[in-house]
mmCIF file of C-alpha atoms in Angstrom:
data_model
loop_
_atom_site.group_PDB
_atom_site.id
_atom_site.type_symbol
_atom_site.label_atom_id
_atom_site.label_comp_id
_atom_site.label_asym_id
_atom_site.label_seq_id
_atom_site.Cartn_x
_atom_site.Cartn_y
_atom_site.Cartn_z
ATOM 1 C CA UNK A 1 -31.265 -4.609 -5.608
ATOM 2 C CA UNK A 2 -34.570 -6.468 -5.557
ATOM 3 C CA UNK A 3 -35.756 -7.970 -8.793
ATOM 4 C CA UNK A 4 -39.357 -6.768 -8.522
ATOM 5 C CA UNK A 5 -38.101 -3.259 -7.710
ATOM 6 C CA UNK A 6 -35.918 -3.271 -10.805
ATOM 7 C CA UNK A 7 -38.884 -4.364 -12.932
ATOM 8 C CA UNK A 8 -41.043 -1.509 -11.660
ATOM 9 C CA UNK A 9 -38.267 1.054 -12.162
ATOM 10 C CA UNK A 10 -37.470 -0.239 -15.643
ATOM 11 C CA UNK A 11 -41.079 -0.077 -16.813
ATOM 12 C CA UNK A 12 -41.595 3.404 -15.385
ATOM 13 C CA UNK A 13 -38.404 4.754 -16.927
ATOM 14 C CA UNK A 14 -38.960 3.288 -20.372
ATOM 15 C CA UNK A 15 -42.625 4.315 -20.446
ATOM 16 C CA UNK A 16 -41.605 7.888 -19.640
ATOM 17 C CA UNK A 17 -39.156 7.886 -22.563
ATOM 18 C CA UNK A 18 -41.837 7.096 -25.174
ATOM 19 C CA UNK A 19 -43.989 9.917 -26.507
ATOM 20 C CA UNK A 20 -47.519 9.253 -27.801
ATOM 21 C CA UNK A 21 -46.513 10.328 -31.316
ATOM 22 C CA UNK A 22 -43.683 7.769 -31.233
ATOM 23 C CA UNK A 23 -46.248 4.968 -31.201
ATOM 24 C CA UNK A 24 -48.932 6.572 -33.336
ATOM 25 C CA UNK A 25 -51.236 7.798 -30.562
ATOM 26 C CA UNK A 26 -53.074 11.091 -31.047
ATOM 27 C CA UNK A 27 -53.242 13.507 -28.127
ATOM 28 C CA UNK A 28 -55.413 16.241 -29.711
ATOM 29 C CA UNK A 29 -53.335 18.963 -28.066
ATOM 30 C CA UNK A 30 -54.236 17.961 -24.522
ATOM 31 C CA UNK A 31 -51.957 18.895 -21.658
ATOM 32 C CA UNK A 32 -50.307 15.881 -20.041
ATOM 33 C CA UNK A 33 -49.205 15.823 -16.423
ATOM 34 C CA UNK A 34 -46.527 13.185 -16.896
ATOM 35 C CA UNK A 35 -43.861 12.742 -19.568
ATOM 36 C CA UNK A 36 -44.194 9.880 -21.965
ATOM 37 C CA UNK A 37 -47.030 7.394 -22.215
ATOM 38 C CA UNK A 38 -49.684 6.911 -19.575
ATOM 39 C CA UNK A 39 -50.031 3.507 -17.954
ATOM 40 C CA UNK A 40 -53.339 2.804 -19.667
ATOM 41 C CA UNK A 41 -51.870 3.770 -23.037
ATOM 42 C CA UNK A 42 -48.981 1.336 -22.693
ATOM 43 C CA UNK A 43 -51.337 -1.378 -21.456
ATOM 44 C CA UNK A 44 -53.518 -0.833 -24.521
ATOM 45 C CA UNK A 45 -50.534 -1.074 -26.858
ATOM 46 C CA UNK A 46 -49.378 -4.270 -25.142
ATOM 47 C CA UNK A 47 -52.852 -5.825 -25.156
ATOM 48 C CA UNK A 48 -53.072 -6.300 -21.393
ATOM 49 C CA UNK A 49 -55.444 -4.793 -18.842
ATOM 50 C CA UNK A 50 -54.536 -1.445 -17.305
ATOM 51 C CA UNK A 51 -55.021 -2.694 -13.692
ATOM 52 C CA UNK A 52 -52.710 -5.640 -14.329
ATOM 53 C CA UNK A 53 -50.061 -3.410 -15.873
ATOM 54 C CA UNK A 54 -50.337 -1.035 -12.899
ATOM 55 C CA UNK A 55 -49.657 -3.940 -10.533
ATOM 56 C CA UNK A 56 -46.563 -4.836 -12.555
ATOM 57 C CA UNK A 57 -45.254 -1.279 -12.456
ATOM 58 C CA UNK A 58 -45.934 -1.023 -8.730
ATOM 59 C CA UNK A 59 -44.053 -4.250 -8.013
ATOM 60 C CA UNK A 60 -47.196 -6.084 -6.884
ATOM 61 C CA UNK A 61 -47.153 -8.888 -9.457
ATOM 62 C CA UNK A 62 -44.097 -11.106 -9.815
ATOM 63 C CA UNK A 63 -45.282 -14.096 -11.831
ATOM 64 C CA UNK A 64 -45.936 -12.756 -15.308
ATOM 65 C CA UNK A 65 -46.115 -15.338 -18.075
ATOM 66 C CA UNK A 66 -43.458 -15.002 -20.817
ATOM 67 C CA UNK A 67 -46.091 -13.591 -23.174
ATOM 68 C CA UNK A 68 -46.522 -10.483 -21.013
ATOM 69 C CA UNK A 69 -42.875 -9.305 -21.164
ATOM 70 C CA UNK A 70 -42.901 -10.020 -24.895
ATOM 71 C CA UNK A 71 -45.985 -7.856 -25.353
ATOM 72 C CA UNK A 72 -44.531 -5.069 -23.227
ATOM 73 C CA UNK A 73 -41.209 -5.258 -25.073
ATOM 74 C CA UNK A 74 -43.021 -4.758 -28.354
ATOM 75 C CA UNK A 75 -45.051 -1.849 -27.016
ATOM 76 C CA UNK A 76 -41.937 -0.213 -25.539
ATOM 77 C CA UNK A 77 -39.967 -0.851 -28.744
ATOM 78 C CA UNK A 78 -37.155 -2.656 -26.983
ATOM 79 C CA UNK A 79 -34.245 -4.235 -28.828
ATOM 80 C CA UNK A 80 -33.153 -7.842 -28.301
ATOM 81 C CA UNK A 81 -30.852 -7.078 -25.359
ATOM 82 C CA UNK A 82 -33.520 -4.949 -23.659
ATOM 83 C CA UNK A 83 -36.154 -7.625 -24.261
ATOM 84 C CA UNK A 84 -33.944 -10.270 -22.631
ATOM 85 C CA UNK A 85 -33.340 -7.915 -19.711
ATOM 86 C CA UNK A 86 -37.084 -7.380 -19.252
ATOM 87 C CA UNK A 87 -37.644 -11.148 -19.195
ATOM 88 C CA UNK A 88 -34.952 -11.503 -16.525
ATOM 89 C CA UNK A 89 -36.620 -8.857 -14.372
ATOM 90 C CA UNK A 90 -40.082 -10.354 -14.812
ATOM 91 C CA UNK A 91 -39.150 -13.826 -13.592
ATOM 92 C CA UNK A 92 -40.499 -14.699 -10.170
ATOM 93 C CA UNK A 93 -37.985 -13.793 -7.439
ATOM 94 C CA UNK A 94 -36.477 -16.724 -5.655
ATOM 95 C CA UNK A 95 -37.198 -17.245 -2.006
ATOM 96 C CA UNK A 96 -34.780 -18.260 0.695
ATOM 97 C CA UNK A 97 -32.113 -16.519 2.689
ATOM 98 C CA UNK A 98 -30.433 -13.353 1.461
ATOM 99 C CA UNK A 99 -27.392 -14.022 -0.665
ATOM 100 C CA UNK A 100 -24.118 -14.073 1.246
ATOM 101 C CA UNK A 101 -20.923 -12.382 0.201
ATOM 102 C CA UNK A 102 -19.899 -13.813 -3.186
ATOM 103 C CA UNK A 103 -16.633 -15.659 -3.564
ATOM 104 C CA UNK A 104 -13.767 -13.902 -5.259
ATOM 105 C CA UNK A 105 -13.938 -14.480 -9.005
ATOM 106 C CA UNK A 106 -11.227 -16.507 -10.692
ATOM 107 C CA UNK A 107 -10.361 -17.378 -14.251
ATOM 108 C CA UNK A 108 -9.866 -20.885 -15.542
ATOM 109 C CA UNK A 109 -6.605 -22.302 -16.807
ATOM 110 C CA UNK A 110 -8.174 -22.415 -20.280
ATOM 111 C CA UNK A 111 -8.807 -18.667 -20.159
ATOM 112 C CA UNK A 112 -5.242 -18.055 -18.980
ATOM 113 C CA UNK A 113 -3.989 -20.129 -21.877
ATOM 114 C CA UNK A 114 -6.130 -18.132 -24.298
ATOM 115 C CA UNK A 115 -4.790 -14.878 -22.879
ATOM 116 C CA UNK A 116 -1.239 -16.129 -23.355
ATOM 117 C CA UNK A 117 -1.995 -17.364 -26.870
ATOM 118 C CA UNK A 118 -3.000 -13.900 -28.083
ATOM 119 C CA UNK A 119 0.050 -12.219 -26.594
ATOM 120 C CA UNK A 120 0.813 -9.147 -28.685
ATOM 121 C CA UNK A 121 -2.864 -8.159 -28.888
ATOM 122 C CA UNK A 122 -4.244 -6.017 -26.037
ATOM 123 C CA UNK A 123 -6.602 -8.144 -23.953
ATOM 124 C CA UNK A 124 -8.079 -8.127 -20.459
ATOM 125 C CA UNK A 125 -10.375 -10.511 -18.580
ATOM 126 C CA UNK A 126 -13.253 -8.881 -16.685
ATOM 127 C CA UNK A 127 -15.476 -10.335 -13.991
ATOM 128 C CA UNK A 128 -19.211 -9.785 -13.823
ATOM 129 C CA UNK A 129 -18.767 -6.483 -11.920
ATOM 130 C CA UNK A 130 -16.039 -5.208 -14.298
ATOM 131 C CA UNK A 131 -13.191 -6.192 -11.973
ATOM 132 C CA UNK A 132 -9.984 -6.904 -13.906
ATOM 133 C CA UNK A 133 -9.214 -10.571 -13.256
ATOM 134 C CA UNK A 134 -6.217 -10.677 -15.590
ATOM 135 C CA UNK A 135 -4.596 -8.816 -18.454
ATOM 136 C CA UNK A 136 -1.677 -9.321 -20.748
ATOM 137 C CA UNK A 137 1.142 -6.799 -21.033
ATOM 138 C CA UNK A 138 -0.450 -4.966 -23.958
ATOM 139 C CA UNK A 139 -3.906 -4.916 -22.355
ATOM 140 C CA UNK A 140 -2.493 -3.337 -19.239
ATOM 141 C CA UNK A 141 -0.587 -0.744 -21.298
ATOM 142 C CA UNK A 142 -3.622 0.154 -23.409
ATOM 143 C CA UNK A 143 -6.353 0.356 -20.778
ATOM 144 C CA UNK A 144 -4.586 1.170 -17.512
ATOM 145 C CA UNK A 145 -0.858 1.638 -17.896
ATOM 146 C CA UNK A 146 -0.844 4.082 -14.980
ATOM 147 C CA UNK A 147 -1.970 1.333 -12.573
ATOM 148 C CA UNK A 148 0.077 -1.428 -10.970
ATOM 149 C CA UNK A 149 0.284 -4.293 -13.432
ATOM 150 C CA UNK A 150 0.138 -6.855 -10.607
ATOM 151 C CA UNK A 151 -3.178 -5.496 -9.293
ATOM 152 C CA UNK A 152 -5.391 -8.281 -10.731
ATOM 153 C CA UNK A 153 -3.330 -10.909 -8.912
ATOM 154 C CA UNK A 154 -4.893 -10.004 -5.538
ATOM 155 C CA UNK A 155 -8.724 -9.872 -5.257
ATOM 156 C CA UNK A 156 -8.594 -6.975 -2.795
ATOM 157 C CA UNK A 157 -6.503 -4.812 -5.135
ATOM 158 C CA UNK A 158 -8.123 -5.560 -8.478
ATOM 159 C CA UNK A 159 -8.822 -2.534 -10.662
ATOM 160 C CA UNK A 160 -12.459 -2.058 -11.635
ATOM 161 C CA UNK A 161 -13.032 -0.731 -15.141
ATOM 162 C CA UNK A 162 -16.483 0.710 -14.407
ATOM 163 C CA UNK A 163 -15.025 2.632 -11.482
ATOM 164 C CA UNK A 164 -12.081 3.730 -13.624
ATOM 165 C CA UNK A 165 -14.267 5.041 -16.464
ATOM 166 C CA UNK A 166 -16.244 7.295 -14.115
ATOM 167 C CA UNK A 167 -13.817 8.147 -11.329
ATOM 168 C CA UNK A 168 -10.307 7.903 -12.814
ATOM 169 C CA UNK A 169 -9.100 10.986 -14.709
ATOM 170 C CA UNK A 170 -6.576 9.023 -16.788
ATOM 171 C CA UNK A 171 -9.186 6.557 -18.047
ATOM 172 C CA UNK A 172 -11.676 9.316 -18.738
ATOM 173 C CA UNK A 173 -9.125 11.176 -20.854
ATOM 174 C CA UNK A 174 -8.288 7.973 -22.719
ATOM 175 C CA UNK A 175 -11.612 7.966 -24.625
ATOM 176 C CA UNK A 176 -12.216 10.762 -27.143
ATOM 177 C CA UNK A 177 -15.974 10.088 -26.959
ATOM 178 C CA UNK A 178 -16.142 9.450 -23.226
ATOM 179 C CA UNK A 179 -19.968 9.638 -22.990
ATOM 180 C CA UNK A 180 -20.301 6.747 -25.466
ATOM 181 C CA UNK A 181 -17.946 4.593 -23.405
ATOM 182 C CA UNK A 182 -19.698 5.605 -20.190
ATOM 183 C CA UNK A 183 -23.130 4.662 -21.582
ATOM 184 C CA UNK A 184 -21.766 1.275 -22.628
ATOM 185 C CA UNK A 185 -20.435 0.649 -19.125
ATOM 186 C CA UNK A 186 -23.741 1.605 -17.494
ATOM 187 C CA UNK A 187 -25.784 -0.406 -19.978
ATOM 188 C CA UNK A 188 -23.685 -3.487 -19.325
ATOM 189 C CA UNK A 189 -23.971 -3.049 -15.550
ATOM 190 C CA UNK A 190 -27.750 -2.877 -15.973
ATOM 191 C CA UNK A 191 -27.718 -6.227 -17.747
ATOM 192 C CA UNK A 192 -25.621 -7.717 -14.948
ATOM 193 C CA UNK A 193 -27.917 -6.288 -12.277
ATOM 194 C CA UNK A 194 -30.893 -7.941 -13.988
ATOM 195 C CA UNK A 195 -29.166 -11.324 -13.982
ATOM 196 C CA UNK A 196 -27.802 -11.010 -10.434
ATOM 197 C CA UNK A 197 -30.273 -8.835 -8.473
ATOM 198 C CA UNK A 198 -29.042 -10.029 -5.061
ATOM 199 C CA UNK A 199 -25.305 -9.489 -5.585
ATOM 200 C CA UNK A 200 -24.216 -7.288 -2.647
ATOM 201 C CA UNK A 201 -20.874 -6.355 -4.215
ATOM 202 C CA UNK A 202 -22.588 -5.203 -7.399
ATOM 203 C CA UNK A 203 -25.074 -3.178 -5.336
ATOM 204 C CA UNK A 204 -22.182 -1.600 -3.436
ATOM 205 C CA UNK A 205 -20.424 -0.670 -6.693
ATOM 206 C CA UNK A 206 -23.577 0.929 -8.097
ATOM 207 C CA UNK A 207 -24.092 2.816 -4.840
ATOM 208 C CA UNK A 208 -20.515 4.086 -4.844
ATOM 209 C CA UNK A 209 -20.700 5.278 -8.437
ATOM 210 C CA UNK A 210 -24.096 6.887 -7.883
ATOM 211 C CA UNK A 211 -22.770 8.851 -4.905
ATOM 212 C CA UNK A 212 -19.515 9.978 -6.508
ATOM 213 C CA UNK A 213 -20.547 10.563 -10.121
ATOM 214 C CA UNK A 214 -23.551 12.650 -11.084
ATOM 215 C CA UNK A 215 -23.129 11.452 -14.660
ATOM 216 C CA UNK A 216 -23.356 7.838 -13.596
ATOM 217 C CA UNK A 217 -26.451 8.549 -11.496
ATOM 218 C CA UNK A 218 -28.171 10.197 -14.468
ATOM 219 C CA UNK A 219 -27.303 7.377 -16.869
ATOM 220 C CA UNK A 220 -28.289 4.706 -14.346
ATOM 221 C CA UNK A 221 -31.713 6.299 -13.892
ATOM 222 C CA UNK A 222 -32.377 6.020 -17.649
ATOM 223 C CA UNK A 223 -32.451 2.204 -17.436
ATOM 224 C CA UNK A 224 -30.772 1.941 -20.837
ATOM 225 C CA UNK A 225 -29.515 -1.538 -21.668
ATOM 226 C CA UNK A 226 -26.467 -2.073 -23.833
ATOM 227 C CA UNK A 227 -24.772 -5.368 -24.590
ATOM 228 C CA UNK A 228 -21.084 -4.522 -25.029
ATOM 229 C CA UNK A 229 -20.291 -7.056 -27.737
ATOM 230 C CA UNK A 230 -18.397 -4.958 -30.291
ATOM 231 C CA UNK A 231 -17.709 -1.218 -30.349
ATOM 232 C CA UNK A 232 -15.238 1.168 -31.977
ATOM 233 C CA UNK A 233 -13.525 3.771 -29.792
ATOM 234 C CA UNK A 234 -11.112 6.541 -30.600
ATOM 235 C CA UNK A 235 -8.447 6.477 -27.902
ATOM 236 C CA UNK A 236 -5.934 9.156 -26.928
ATOM 237 C CA UNK A 237 -3.019 7.234 -25.492
ATOM 238 C CA UNK A 238 -0.202 9.081 -23.685
ATOM 239 C CA UNK A 239 2.485 6.847 -25.252
ATOM 240 C CA UNK A 240 1.435 6.442 -28.892
ATOM 241 C CA UNK A 241 -1.121 9.159 -29.566
ATOM 242 C CA UNK A 242 -4.626 8.972 -31.026
ATOM 243 C CA UNK A 243 -5.960 5.882 -32.803
ATOM 244 C CA UNK A 244 -9.135 3.846 -33.180
ATOM 245 C CA UNK A 245 -9.635 0.337 -31.853
ATOM 246 C CA UNK A 246 -12.424 -2.192 -32.021
ATOM 247 C CA UNK A 247 -13.172 -3.601 -28.586
ATOM 248 C CA UNK A 248 -14.747 -7.059 -28.740
ATOM 249 C CA UNK A 249 -16.182 -8.733 -25.656
ATOM 250 C CA UNK A 250 -16.274 -12.525 -25.736
ATOM 251 C CA UNK A 251 -18.270 -14.430 -23.118
ATOM 252 C CA UNK A 252 -20.833 -17.175 -22.720
ATOM 253 C CA UNK A 253 -24.291 -16.547 -24.253
ATOM 254 C CA UNK A 254 -25.786 -16.528 -20.740
ATOM 255 C CA UNK A 255 -23.494 -13.694 -19.700
ATOM 256 C CA UNK A 256 -22.123 -15.717 -16.780
ATOM 257 C CA UNK A 257 -18.456 -16.073 -16.025
ATOM 258 C CA UNK A 258 -15.527 -13.873 -16.978
ATOM 259 C CA UNK A 259 -15.474 -11.973 -20.269
ATOM 260 C CA UNK A 260 -12.441 -11.581 -22.515
ATOM 261 C CA UNK A 261 -12.104 -8.067 -23.966
ATOM 262 C CA UNK A 262 -9.796 -7.790 -26.979
ATOM 263 C CA UNK A 263 -8.725 -4.599 -28.775
ATOM 264 C CA UNK A 264 -7.835 -4.741 -32.458
ATOM 265 C CA UNK A 265 -7.363 -2.327 -35.351
ATOM 266 C CA UNK A 266 -7.848 -2.544 -39.105
ATOM 267 C CA UNK A 267 -4.769 -4.294 -40.559
ATOM 268 C CA UNK A 268 -2.407 -1.889 -42.298
ATOM 269 C CA UNK A 269 -4.087 1.176 -40.813
ATOM 270 C CA UNK A 270 -2.347 3.909 -38.793
ATOM 271 C CA UNK A 271 -4.222 2.589 -35.771
ATOM 272 C CA UNK A 272 -2.702 -0.866 -36.295
ATOM 273 C CA UNK A 273 0.711 0.784 -36.468
ATOM 274 C CA UNK A 274 0.005 2.567 -33.180
ATOM 275 C CA UNK A 275 -0.976 -0.702 -31.479
ATOM 276 C CA UNK A 276 2.167 -2.367 -32.798
ATOM 277 C CA UNK A 277 4.242 0.516 -31.457
ATOM 278 C CA UNK A 278 2.539 0.197 -28.075
ATOM 279 C CA UNK A 279 3.271 -3.539 -28.017
ATOM 280 C CA UNK A 280 6.928 -2.839 -28.863
ATOM 281 C CA UNK A 281 7.139 -0.126 -26.206
ATOM 282 C CA UNK A 282 6.042 -2.443 -23.408
ATOM 283 C CA UNK A 283 7.787 -5.596 -24.662
ATOM 284 C CA UNK A 284 10.103 -7.177 -22.063
ATOM 285 C CA UNK A 285 13.716 -6.222 -22.608
ATOM 286 C CA UNK A 286 16.599 -8.691 -22.557
ATOM 287 C CA UNK A 287 18.486 -8.038 -19.353
ATOM 288 C CA UNK A 288 20.923 -10.897 -19.357
ATOM 289 C CA UNK A 289 24.077 -9.915 -21.276
ATOM 290 C CA UNK A 290 25.976 -12.526 -23.212
ATOM 291 C CA UNK A 291 29.146 -13.572 -21.315
ATOM 292 C CA UNK A 292 32.232 -11.938 -22.735
ATOM 293 C CA UNK A 293 34.345 -15.112 -22.371
ATOM 294 C CA UNK A 294 32.549 -18.259 -23.368
ATOM 295 C CA UNK A 295 34.158 -21.614 -23.036
ATOM 296 C CA UNK A 296 33.901 -23.316 -26.402
ATOM 297 C CA UNK A 297 33.852 -27.060 -26.023
ATOM 298 C CA UNK A 298 36.733 -28.746 -27.789
ATOM 299 C CA UNK A 299 35.761 -31.462 -30.196
ATOM 300 C CA UNK A 300 38.178 -34.323 -30.136
ATOM 301 C CA UNK A 301 38.242 -37.210 -32.471
#
């Protein structure tokens, strides 16, 4: 994934999704050969020259000043997450050797301690490519109870939640509104691809999903950006039935490093009861029986 290629694709896709009437342009009934805005129309709205915009969209200009992405973001009506993504794509690509194979991601002791501290609340730790780096007992039961709980312990066996959402039937059935969850996954991967354009493992994941899921390929081509900070999902769990959870993703403002995903429900609601039942269902059972004959120490005076 080359950064200047992503910039060109992003601009083309988002320009095609805007109609002239969306931005107050009159067409006077003329027939248009391409969907969406023309290049010169977007350049006019952004206040930049049409030839310069064409070079940007063709990947021939890689050193745009910050004012240019800001102007284009306004013309394209991008939200804050999309604007930040456009700035990331517009930065000059770094030179040097191609990036080597990234090291296996790990979580810090502080993150492990945090995961242990919220025991009882479903939580998982995801890497930048949606690999599961760790989960607590409830997180495993909620999101992937059909998978080996020890999977995150070995980098080569780690479950990948993006792969699961698109290619795993159990995970797909888990979400009542699967398309909403799928769009969130794709939008978040787009953000990651903008920040790490030379990540070969991320490129391989995108290639795999594009080849094996037509739905992923279609969503990926839309270039929609979605920061998965907080979202409500209705889940259909095989153990405790249907309920609604709020999934919150906690990570650094830069989006680097592992992210902690926590699932909660409104206190006192049926959904909270369902989560409590799930936690009880997967709680470790006492296996050591109390000895039938205990030796009581004799107290002598």
